[in-house]
Amino acid sequence: MPVLLLLVSLIMPAFAEDVFDATESYVGLGTPFYASYEKTRTTIGVAMVAEVSLEVANDDARTQAMIHRPLLRDRFQRVLSLQTRKTFVTAEGWQILAQQALASFNAALADEGCAECVRAVLFPAGIVPEG
């Protein structure tokens, strides 16, 4: 019986190291992004609030995303500057924004030596109508 316990204790740490922690596969870009679009006399504007989270491919990708967070924030701000009101009033617009951001993030990280580091871009916030 003690031999069996010894064998089990030697095997268990190997299993413990292989356990995937899902919380490690996401990286937040910090403080939310704010922007306002197309407020005129006849059109209600849209105030956009976006918290951005990245689903990363692995531990190395997570490290690279954390190191280059300021670069990724800059890239997202550039993508936001190209948007219009239409982007934020439909779910399809948010999906297009996520695809554009994903391409921009992967291009930026590829320049830093991490190819295809970001798997997905997630927005756990939405829009707030102005006016």
Short mmCIF file of N, CA, C and O in Angstrom, two decimals:
data_model
loop_
_atom_site.label_atom_id
_atom_site.label_comp_id
_atom_site.label_asym_id
_atom_site.label_seq_id
_atom_site.Cartn_x
_atom_site.Cartn_y
_atom_site.Cartn_z
N MET A 1 0.81 -1.20 0.00
CA MET A 1 0.00 0.00 0.00
C MET A 1 0.86 1.27 0.00
O MET A 1 0.56 2.17 -0.77
N PRO A 2 1.92 1.37 0.84
CA PRO A 2 2.76 2.58 0.78
C PRO A 2 3.42 2.77 -0.59
O PRO A 2 3.61 3.89 -1.03
N VAL A 3 3.75 1.68 -1.27
CA VAL A 3 4.35 1.80 -2.59
C VAL A 3 3.35 2.40 -3.57
O VAL A 3 3.69 3.25 -4.40
N LEU A 4 2.09 1.99 -3.46
CA LEU A 4 1.05 2.54 -4.32
C LEU A 4 0.87 4.04 -4.08
O LEU A 4 0.75 4.81 -5.03
N LEU A 5 0.86 4.45 -2.83
CA LEU A 5 0.74 5.87 -2.51
C LEU A 5 1.93 6.66 -3.04
O LEU A 5 1.78 7.78 -3.53
N LEU A 6 3.10 6.07 -2.97
CA LEU A 6 4.29 6.72 -3.49
C LEU A 6 4.19 6.90 -5.01
O LEU A 6 4.50 7.96 -5.54
N LEU A 7 3.72 5.88 -5.71
CA LEU A 7 3.55 5.98 -7.16
C LEU A 7 2.51 7.03 -7.54
O LEU A 7 2.70 7.80 -8.48
N VAL A 8 1.41 7.06 -6.81
CA VAL A 8 0.37 8.05 -7.09
C VAL A 8 0.89 9.45 -6.84
O VAL A 8 0.64 10.37 -7.61
N SER A 9 1.66 9.64 -5.78
CA SER A 9 2.19 10.98 -5.49
C SER A 9 3.19 11.43 -6.54
O SER A 9 3.35 12.61 -6.79
N LEU A 10 3.89 10.50 -7.18
CA LEU A 10 4.82 10.86 -8.24
C LEU A 10 4.10 11.19 -9.54
O LEU A 10 4.56 12.00 -10.32
N ILE A 11 2.96 10.57 -9.78
CA ILE A 11 2.20 10.79 -11.01
C ILE A 11 1.37 12.07 -10.93
O ILE A 11 1.27 12.81 -11.90
N MET A 12 0.78 12.36 -9.81
CA MET A 12 -0.14 13.49 -9.67
C MET A 12 0.48 14.84 -10.02
O MET A 12 -0.17 15.64 -10.68
N PRO A 13 1.70 15.18 -9.61
CA PRO A 13 2.23 16.48 -9.99
C PRO A 13 2.31 16.68 -11.51
O PRO A 13 2.13 17.78 -12.00
N ALA A 14 2.54 15.63 -12.26
CA ALA A 14 2.59 15.75 -13.71
C ALA A 14 1.23 16.17 -14.25
O ALA A 14 1.13 16.98 -15.16
N PHE A 15 0.16 15.62 -13.69
CA PHE A 15 -1.18 16.01 -14.13
C PHE A 15 -1.49 17.45 -13.72
O PHE A 15 -2.11 18.18 -14.46
N ALA A 16 -1.05 17.85 -12.55
CA ALA A 16 -1.33 19.20 -12.06
C ALA A 16 -0.69 20.25 -12.96
O ALA A 16 -1.26 21.31 -13.18
N GLU A 17 0.47 19.99 -13.51
CA GLU A 17 1.14 20.95 -14.38
C GLU A 17 0.44 21.07 -15.73
O GLU A 17 0.53 22.10 -16.37
N ASP A 18 -0.25 20.05 -16.16
CA ASP A 18 -0.89 20.05 -17.46
C ASP A 18 -2.28 20.70 -17.46
O ASP A 18 -2.88 20.84 -18.51
N VAL A 19 -2.77 21.08 -16.31
CA VAL A 19 -4.10 21.67 -16.22
C VAL A 19 -4.07 23.07 -16.86
O VAL A 19 -3.22 23.90 -16.55
N PHE A 20 -4.99 23.32 -17.79
CA PHE A 20 -5.08 24.60 -18.48
C PHE A 20 -5.93 25.55 -17.66
O PHE A 20 -7.05 25.23 -17.29
N ASP A 21 -5.41 26.73 -17.39
CA ASP A 21 -6.15 27.75 -16.65
C ASP A 21 -6.71 28.75 -17.67
O ASP A 21 -5.95 29.52 -18.27
N ALA A 22 -8.02 28.74 -17.87
CA ALA A 22 -8.65 29.58 -18.89
C ALA A 22 -8.46 31.07 -18.62
O ALA A 22 -8.41 31.86 -19.55
N THR A 23 -8.33 31.47 -17.35
CA THR A 23 -8.15 32.89 -17.06
C THR A 23 -6.82 33.41 -17.59
O THR A 23 -6.68 34.59 -17.83
N GLU A 24 -5.86 32.53 -17.80
CA GLU A 24 -4.56 32.93 -18.32
C GLU A 24 -4.60 33.20 -19.81
O GLU A 24 -3.66 33.75 -20.37
N SER A 25 -5.65 32.80 -20.49
CA SER A 25 -5.70 32.98 -21.93
C SER A 25 -6.32 34.32 -22.35
O SER A 25 -6.50 34.57 -23.53
N TYR A 26 -6.62 35.20 -21.39
CA TYR A 26 -7.20 36.50 -21.70
C TYR A 26 -6.34 37.62 -21.13
O TYR A 26 -5.82 37.52 -20.02
N VAL A 27 -6.21 38.69 -21.91
CA VAL A 27 -5.44 39.86 -21.49
C VAL A 27 -6.31 41.08 -21.73
O VAL A 27 -6.80 41.29 -22.84
N GLY A 28 -6.52 41.87 -20.70
CA GLY A 28 -7.25 43.12 -20.85
C GLY A 28 -6.31 44.23 -21.27
O GLY A 28 -5.13 44.21 -20.93
N LEU A 29 -6.82 45.21 -22.01
CA LEU A 29 -5.99 46.33 -22.43
C LEU A 29 -6.05 47.50 -21.47
O LEU A 29 -5.63 48.60 -21.80
N GLY A 30 -6.55 47.27 -20.27
CA GLY A 30 -6.55 48.33 -19.26
C GLY A 30 -7.81 49.16 -19.29
O GLY A 30 -8.90 48.65 -19.54
N THR A 31 -7.65 50.45 -19.07
CA THR A 31 -8.80 51.34 -18.97
C THR A 31 -9.62 51.32 -20.26
O THR A 31 -9.07 51.15 -21.35
N PRO A 32 -10.93 51.53 -20.13
CA PRO A 32 -11.80 51.50 -21.32
C PRO A 32 -11.48 52.62 -22.31
O PRO A 32 -10.92 53.65 -21.94
N PHE A 33 -11.87 52.42 -23.53
CA PHE A 33 -11.75 53.42 -24.59
C PHE A 33 -13.08 54.15 -24.70
O PHE A 33 -14.14 53.53 -24.63
N TYR A 34 -13.03 55.47 -24.90
CA TYR A 34 -14.23 56.28 -25.04
C TYR A 34 -14.14 57.05 -26.36
O TYR A 34 -13.09 57.57 -26.71
N ALA A 35 -15.26 57.14 -27.06
CA ALA A 35 -15.31 57.92 -28.28
C ALA A 35 -16.74 58.36 -28.52
O ALA A 35 -17.69 57.75 -28.03
N SER A 36 -16.91 59.45 -29.25
CA SER A 36 -18.24 59.97 -29.58
C SER A 36 -18.32 60.13 -31.09
O SER A 36 -17.37 60.59 -31.72
N TYR A 37 -19.48 59.75 -31.67
CA TYR A 37 -19.63 59.74 -33.12
C TYR A 37 -20.89 60.45 -33.57
O TYR A 37 -21.97 60.22 -33.03
N GLU A 38 -20.76 61.32 -34.56
CA GLU A 38 -21.84 61.91 -35.35
C GLU A 38 -23.02 62.45 -34.56
O GLU A 38 -24.14 62.00 -34.72
N LYS A 39 -22.78 63.42 -33.77
CA LYS A 39 -23.89 64.10 -33.11
C LYS A 39 -24.18 65.39 -33.88
O LYS A 39 -23.33 66.26 -33.98
N THR A 40 -25.37 65.47 -34.47
CA THR A 40 -25.79 66.66 -35.20
C THR A 40 -27.15 67.08 -34.68
O THR A 40 -27.72 66.45 -33.79
N ARG A 41 -27.73 68.11 -35.29
CA ARG A 41 -29.06 68.54 -34.87
C ARG A 41 -30.12 67.49 -35.14
O ARG A 41 -31.10 67.40 -34.42
N THR A 42 -29.95 66.73 -36.19
CA THR A 42 -30.98 65.75 -36.56
C THR A 42 -30.62 64.31 -36.21
O THR A 42 -31.45 63.43 -36.33
N THR A 43 -29.39 64.06 -35.80
CA THR A 43 -28.96 62.70 -35.50
C THR A 43 -28.50 62.60 -34.05
O THR A 43 -27.68 63.41 -33.60
N ILE A 44 -29.04 61.64 -33.36
CA ILE A 44 -28.56 61.39 -32.00
C ILE A 44 -27.20 60.74 -32.11
O ILE A 44 -27.02 59.77 -32.84
N GLY A 45 -26.25 61.30 -31.41
CA GLY A 45 -24.90 60.75 -31.48
C GLY A 45 -24.79 59.46 -30.70
O GLY A 45 -25.72 59.02 -30.01
N VAL A 46 -23.66 58.84 -30.82
CA VAL A 46 -23.39 57.61 -30.11
C VAL A 46 -22.10 57.79 -29.33
O VAL A 46 -21.07 58.15 -29.90
N ALA A 47 -22.19 57.56 -28.03
CA ALA A 47 -21.00 57.57 -27.20
C ALA A 47 -20.60 56.12 -26.99
O ALA A 47 -21.38 55.31 -26.51
N MET A 48 -19.42 55.79 -27.41
CA MET A 48 -18.96 54.40 -27.35
C MET A 48 -18.04 54.24 -26.15
O MET A 48 -17.16 55.04 -25.91
N VAL A 49 -18.29 53.18 -25.40
CA VAL A 49 -17.41 52.78 -24.31
C VAL A 49 -17.01 51.34 -24.59
O VAL A 49 -17.86 50.47 -24.70
N ALA A 50 -15.73 51.11 -24.75
CA ALA A 50 -15.27 49.74 -25.05
C ALA A 50 -14.17 49.32 -24.10
O ALA A 50 -13.13 49.95 -24.03
N GLU A 51 -14.45 48.27 -23.37
CA GLU A 51 -13.40 47.57 -22.64
C GLU A 51 -12.92 46.49 -23.61
O GLU A 51 -13.73 45.80 -24.20
N VAL A 52 -11.63 46.37 -23.77
CA VAL A 52 -11.11 45.43 -24.76
C VAL A 52 -10.33 44.33 -24.05
O VAL A 52 -9.44 44.60 -23.25
N SER A 53 -10.69 43.08 -24.37
CA SER A 53 -9.97 41.92 -23.88
C SER A 53 -9.52 41.10 -25.07
O SER A 53 -10.23 40.98 -26.06
N LEU A 54 -8.32 40.54 -24.95
CA LEU A 54 -7.76 39.73 -26.02
C LEU A 54 -7.68 38.28 -25.57
O LEU A 54 -7.24 38.00 -24.46
N GLU A 55 -8.11 37.38 -26.42
CA GLU A 55 -7.88 35.96 -26.18
C GLU A 55 -6.57 35.63 -26.88
O GLU A 55 -6.43 35.79 -28.09
N VAL A 56 -5.59 35.18 -26.09
CA VAL A 56 -4.26 34.92 -26.64
C VAL A 56 -4.04 33.43 -26.84
O VAL A 56 -4.72 32.60 -26.24
N ALA A 57 -3.06 33.10 -27.69
CA ALA A 57 -2.85 31.71 -28.11
C ALA A 57 -2.18 30.85 -27.05
O ALA A 57 -2.52 29.67 -26.91
N ASN A 58 -1.24 31.41 -26.28
CA ASN A 58 -0.48 30.61 -25.31
C ASN A 58 0.19 31.53 -24.30
O ASN A 58 -0.03 32.75 -24.33
N ASP A 59 1.01 30.96 -23.44
CA ASP A 59 1.68 31.75 -22.41
C ASP A 59 2.62 32.79 -22.99
O ASP A 59 2.71 33.91 -22.50
N ASP A 60 3.36 32.41 -24.05
CA ASP A 60 4.27 33.36 -24.68
C ASP A 60 3.49 34.53 -25.28
O ASP A 60 3.89 35.69 -25.17
N ALA A 61 2.37 34.22 -25.91
CA ALA A 61 1.52 35.26 -26.49
C ALA A 61 0.99 36.18 -25.40
O ALA A 61 0.90 37.40 -25.58
N ARG A 62 0.63 35.60 -24.27
CA ARG A 62 0.14 36.41 -23.14
C ARG A 62 1.23 37.37 -22.66
O ARG A 62 0.98 38.55 -22.45
N THR A 63 2.44 36.86 -22.55
CA THR A 63 3.56 37.69 -22.11
C THR A 63 3.81 38.82 -23.11
O THR A 63 3.98 39.98 -22.72
N GLN A 64 3.81 38.50 -24.40
CA GLN A 64 4.03 39.52 -25.43
C GLN A 64 2.91 40.57 -25.42
O GLN A 64 3.18 41.76 -25.59
N ALA A 65 1.68 40.15 -25.25
CA ALA A 65 0.56 41.10 -25.20
C ALA A 65 0.68 42.01 -23.98
O ALA A 65 0.41 43.21 -24.07
N MET A 66 1.11 41.46 -22.86
CA MET A 66 1.28 42.28 -21.65
C MET A 66 2.42 43.29 -21.83
O MET A 66 2.29 44.45 -21.46
N ILE A 67 3.52 42.82 -22.42
CA ILE A 67 4.68 43.71 -22.62
C ILE A 67 4.33 44.84 -23.59
O ILE A 67 4.71 45.99 -23.38
N HIS A 68 3.59 44.52 -24.63
CA HIS A 68 3.29 45.49 -25.68
C HIS A 68 1.90 46.10 -25.54
O HIS A 68 1.34 46.58 -26.54
N ARG A 69 1.36 46.12 -24.34
CA ARG A 69 0.02 46.69 -24.12
C ARG A 69 -0.10 48.14 -24.61
O ARG A 69 -1.10 48.47 -25.25
N PRO A 70 0.89 49.02 -24.35
CA PRO A 70 0.75 50.39 -24.89
C PRO A 70 0.66 50.43 -26.42
O PRO A 70 -0.11 51.20 -26.98
N LEU A 71 1.43 49.59 -27.10
CA LEU A 71 1.37 49.50 -28.55
C LEU A 71 -0.01 49.03 -29.01
O LEU A 71 -0.59 49.58 -29.95
N LEU A 72 -0.56 48.04 -28.32
CA LEU A 72 -1.88 47.52 -28.68
C LEU A 72 -2.98 48.55 -28.42
O LEU A 72 -3.92 48.67 -29.20
N ARG A 73 -2.85 49.31 -27.34
CA ARG A 73 -3.83 50.38 -27.08
C ARG A 73 -3.78 51.42 -28.20
O ARG A 73 -4.81 51.90 -28.66
N ASP A 74 -2.57 51.77 -28.63
CA ASP A 74 -2.41 52.73 -29.73
C ASP A 74 -3.05 52.19 -31.01
O ASP A 74 -3.75 52.91 -31.71
N ARG A 75 -2.81 50.93 -31.30
CA ARG A 75 -3.38 50.32 -32.51
C ARG A 75 -4.91 50.33 -32.46
O ARG A 75 -5.57 50.59 -33.46
N PHE A 76 -5.48 50.05 -31.27
CA PHE A 76 -6.94 50.05 -31.17
C PHE A 76 -7.49 51.46 -31.34
O PHE A 76 -8.52 51.66 -31.99
N GLN A 77 -6.80 52.45 -30.79
CA GLN A 77 -7.24 53.84 -30.95
C GLN A 77 -7.25 54.24 -32.42
O GLN A 77 -8.15 54.92 -32.88
N ARG A 78 -6.27 53.76 -33.18
CA ARG A 78 -6.23 54.04 -34.62
C ARG A 78 -7.40 53.38 -35.34
O ARG A 78 -7.99 53.98 -36.24
N VAL A 79 -7.72 52.16 -34.96
CA VAL A 79 -8.86 51.46 -35.57
C VAL A 79 -10.15 52.22 -35.23
O VAL A 79 -11.02 52.39 -36.10
N LEU A 80 -10.28 52.68 -34.00
CA LEU A 80 -11.48 53.43 -33.60
C LEU A 80 -11.64 54.72 -34.41
O LEU A 80 -12.75 55.12 -34.72
N SER A 81 -10.53 55.36 -34.72
CA SER A 81 -10.61 56.64 -35.43
C SER A 81 -11.17 56.49 -36.84
O SER A 81 -11.61 57.46 -37.44
N LEU A 82 -11.17 55.27 -37.36
CA LEU A 82 -11.69 55.02 -38.71
C LEU A 82 -13.17 54.62 -38.72
O LEU A 82 -13.74 54.41 -39.79
N GLN A 83 -13.79 54.54 -37.55
CA GLN A 83 -15.17 54.07 -37.46
C GLN A 83 -16.17 55.20 -37.63
O GLN A 83 -15.83 56.38 -37.53
N THR A 84 -17.42 54.82 -37.87
CA THR A 84 -18.54 55.77 -37.94
C THR A 84 -19.61 55.33 -36.95
O THR A 84 -19.51 54.28 -36.33
N ARG A 85 -20.66 56.10 -36.88
CA ARG A 85 -21.79 55.79 -35.99
C ARG A 85 -22.36 54.40 -36.30
O ARG A 85 -22.75 53.67 -35.40
N LYS A 86 -22.40 54.04 -37.57
CA LYS A 86 -22.99 52.76 -37.99
C LYS A 86 -22.30 51.56 -37.33
O LYS A 86 -22.94 50.53 -37.09
N THR A 87 -21.03 51.70 -37.03
CA THR A 87 -20.28 50.59 -36.42
C THR A 87 -20.89 50.19 -35.09
O THR A 87 -20.97 49.01 -34.77
N PHE A 88 -21.34 51.17 -34.32
CA PHE A 88 -21.71 50.91 -32.93
C PHE A 88 -23.20 50.71 -32.69
O PHE A 88 -23.60 50.49 -31.56
N VAL A 89 -24.01 50.78 -33.73
CA VAL A 89 -25.45 50.61 -33.53
C VAL A 89 -25.95 49.23 -33.94
O VAL A 89 -27.13 48.95 -33.81
N THR A 90 -25.04 48.37 -34.43
CA THR A 90 -25.44 47.01 -34.78
C THR A 90 -24.42 46.01 -34.25
O THR A 90 -23.24 46.34 -34.08
N ALA A 91 -24.88 44.81 -34.03
CA ALA A 91 -23.97 43.74 -33.59
C ALA A 91 -22.96 43.42 -34.70
O ALA A 91 -21.79 43.13 -34.42
N GLU A 92 -23.40 43.51 -35.94
CA GLU A 92 -22.50 43.26 -37.07
C GLU A 92 -21.35 44.28 -37.09
O GLU A 92 -20.21 43.94 -37.38
N GLY A 93 -21.66 45.52 -36.76
CA GLY A 93 -20.63 46.56 -36.71
C GLY A 93 -19.57 46.25 -35.66
O GLY A 93 -18.38 46.42 -35.90
N TRP A 94 -20.01 45.77 -34.49
CA TRP A 94 -19.07 45.40 -33.44
C TRP A 94 -18.21 44.22 -33.89
O TRP A 94 -17.01 44.15 -33.57
N GLN A 95 -18.79 43.28 -34.62
CA GLN A 95 -18.01 42.14 -35.13
C GLN A 95 -16.96 42.58 -36.14
O GLN A 95 -15.83 42.09 -36.13
N ILE A 96 -17.33 43.52 -36.99
CA ILE A 96 -16.37 44.05 -37.96
C ILE A 96 -15.24 44.78 -37.23
O ILE A 96 -14.06 44.62 -37.57
N LEU A 97 -15.60 45.57 -36.22
CA LEU A 97 -14.58 46.25 -35.41
C LEU A 97 -13.64 45.23 -34.77
O LEU A 97 -12.42 45.43 -34.78
N ALA A 98 -14.18 44.13 -34.25
CA ALA A 98 -13.34 43.10 -33.62
C ALA A 98 -12.40 42.48 -34.65
O ALA A 98 -11.22 42.24 -34.34
N GLN A 99 -12.88 42.24 -35.87
CA GLN A 99 -12.02 41.67 -36.91
C GLN A 99 -10.91 42.63 -37.32
O GLN A 99 -9.76 42.23 -37.50
N GLN A 100 -11.26 43.91 -37.45
CA GLN A 100 -10.25 44.91 -37.80
C GLN A 100 -9.21 45.04 -36.69
O GLN A 100 -8.00 45.13 -36.97
N ALA A 101 -9.66 45.04 -35.45
CA ALA A 101 -8.74 45.13 -34.32
C ALA A 101 -7.85 43.90 -34.24
O ALA A 101 -6.65 44.01 -33.98
N LEU A 102 -8.42 42.72 -34.47
CA LEU A 102 -7.66 41.48 -34.45
C LEU A 102 -6.53 41.53 -35.47
O LEU A 102 -5.37 41.20 -35.16
N ALA A 103 -6.83 41.95 -36.68
CA ALA A 103 -5.82 42.05 -37.72
C ALA A 103 -4.73 43.05 -37.33
O ALA A 103 -3.53 42.79 -37.51
N SER A 104 -5.14 44.17 -36.76
CA SER A 104 -4.19 45.20 -36.36
C SER A 104 -3.29 44.70 -35.21
O SER A 104 -2.07 44.92 -35.22
N PHE A 105 -3.88 44.03 -34.23
CA PHE A 105 -3.10 43.52 -33.10
C PHE A 105 -2.10 42.46 -33.55
O PHE A 105 -0.94 42.47 -33.14
N ASN A 106 -2.55 41.54 -34.40
CA ASN A 106 -1.65 40.48 -34.87
C ASN A 106 -0.52 41.04 -35.73
O ASN A 106 0.61 40.57 -35.66
N ALA A 107 -0.82 42.08 -36.51
CA ALA A 107 0.24 42.72 -37.31
C ALA A 107 1.26 43.39 -36.41
O ALA A 107 2.47 43.27 -36.63
N ALA A 108 0.79 44.08 -35.39
CA ALA A 108 1.70 44.77 -34.46
C ALA A 108 2.57 43.76 -33.71
O ALA A 108 3.78 43.96 -33.56
N LEU A 109 1.97 42.68 -33.23
CA LEU A 109 2.73 41.69 -32.49
C LEU A 109 3.65 40.88 -33.39
O LEU A 109 4.72 40.43 -32.96
N ALA A 110 3.27 40.69 -34.65
CA ALA A 110 4.14 39.99 -35.60
C ALA A 110 5.42 40.80 -35.82
O ALA A 110 6.51 40.23 -35.93
N ASP A 111 5.31 42.12 -35.85
CA ASP A 111 6.49 42.98 -35.98
C ASP A 111 7.41 42.84 -34.77
O ASP A 111 8.60 43.11 -34.86
N GLU A 112 6.84 42.42 -33.64
CA GLU A 112 7.62 42.24 -32.41
C GLU A 112 8.06 40.79 -32.22
O GLU A 112 8.62 40.43 -31.19
N GLY A 113 7.76 39.93 -33.19
CA GLY A 113 8.23 38.55 -33.16
C GLY A 113 7.24 37.53 -32.64
O GLY A 113 7.60 36.40 -32.36
N CYS A 114 5.97 37.90 -32.55
CA CYS A 114 4.95 36.96 -32.05
C CYS A 114 3.84 36.85 -33.09
O CYS A 114 2.91 37.65 -33.11
N ALA A 115 3.94 35.85 -33.96
CA ALA A 115 2.97 35.68 -35.04
C ALA A 115 1.70 35.00 -34.53
O ALA A 115 1.76 34.06 -33.76
N GLU A 116 0.55 35.52 -34.96
CA GLU A 116 -0.77 34.97 -34.61
C GLU A 116 -0.93 34.77 -33.10
O GLU A 116 -1.40 33.74 -32.65
N CYS A 117 -0.55 35.79 -32.34
CA CYS A 117 -0.64 35.71 -30.88
C CYS A 117 -2.07 35.88 -30.37
O CYS A 117 -2.45 35.29 -29.38
N VAL A 118 -2.86 36.70 -31.06
CA VAL A 118 -4.22 37.01 -30.60
C VAL A 118 -5.21 36.18 -31.39
O VAL A 118 -5.20 36.19 -32.62
N ARG A 119 -6.06 35.45 -30.68
CA ARG A 119 -7.08 34.62 -31.33
C ARG A 119 -8.39 35.36 -31.54
O ARG A 119 -9.10 35.13 -32.50
N ALA A 120 -8.75 36.22 -30.57
CA ALA A 120 -10.03 36.92 -30.66
C ALA A 120 -9.97 38.21 -29.86
O ALA A 120 -9.17 38.35 -28.93
N VAL A 121 -10.83 39.15 -30.25
CA VAL A 121 -10.97 40.42 -29.54
C VAL A 121 -12.39 40.45 -28.99
O VAL A 121 -13.36 40.22 -29.72
N LEU A 122 -12.52 40.73 -27.70
CA LEU A 122 -13.81 40.73 -27.03
C LEU A 122 -14.11 42.11 -26.44
O LEU A 122 -13.21 42.78 -25.96
N PHE A 123 -15.39 42.50 -26.46
CA PHE A 123 -15.82 43.78 -25.92
C PHE A 123 -16.89 43.55 -24.85
O PHE A 123 -18.06 43.41 -25.16
N PRO A 124 -16.52 43.56 -23.57
CA PRO A 124 -17.53 43.37 -22.53
C PRO A 124 -18.24 44.67 -22.13
O PRO A 124 -18.53 44.89 -20.98
N ALA A 125 -18.46 45.58 -23.09
CA ALA A 125 -19.21 46.82 -22.84
C ALA A 125 -19.96 47.16 -24.11
O ALA A 125 -19.82 46.48 -25.12
N GLY A 126 -20.75 48.23 -24.09
CA GLY A 126 -21.54 48.55 -25.27
C GLY A 126 -21.59 50.02 -25.55
O GLY A 126 -20.66 50.74 -25.26
N ILE A 127 -22.71 50.46 -26.11
CA ILE A 127 -22.87 51.85 -26.49
C ILE A 127 -23.85 52.55 -25.57
O ILE A 127 -24.72 51.92 -24.96
N VAL A 128 -23.71 53.85 -25.47
CA VAL A 128 -24.64 54.68 -24.69
C VAL A 128 -25.05 55.84 -25.58
O VAL A 128 -24.21 56.62 -26.00
N PRO A 129 -26.34 55.95 -25.94
CA PRO A 129 -26.77 57.06 -26.79
C PRO A 129 -26.58 58.39 -26.08
O PRO A 129 -26.81 58.50 -24.88
N GLU A 130 -26.15 59.39 -26.81
CA GLU A 130 -26.03 60.74 -26.28
C GLU A 130 -27.34 61.49 -26.46
O GLU A 130 -28.17 61.09 -27.25
N GLY A 131 -27.44 62.60 -25.78
CA GLY A 131 -28.42 63.56 -26.11
C GLY A 131 -29.72 63.54 -25.48
O GLY A 131 -30.67 64.08 -25.74
#
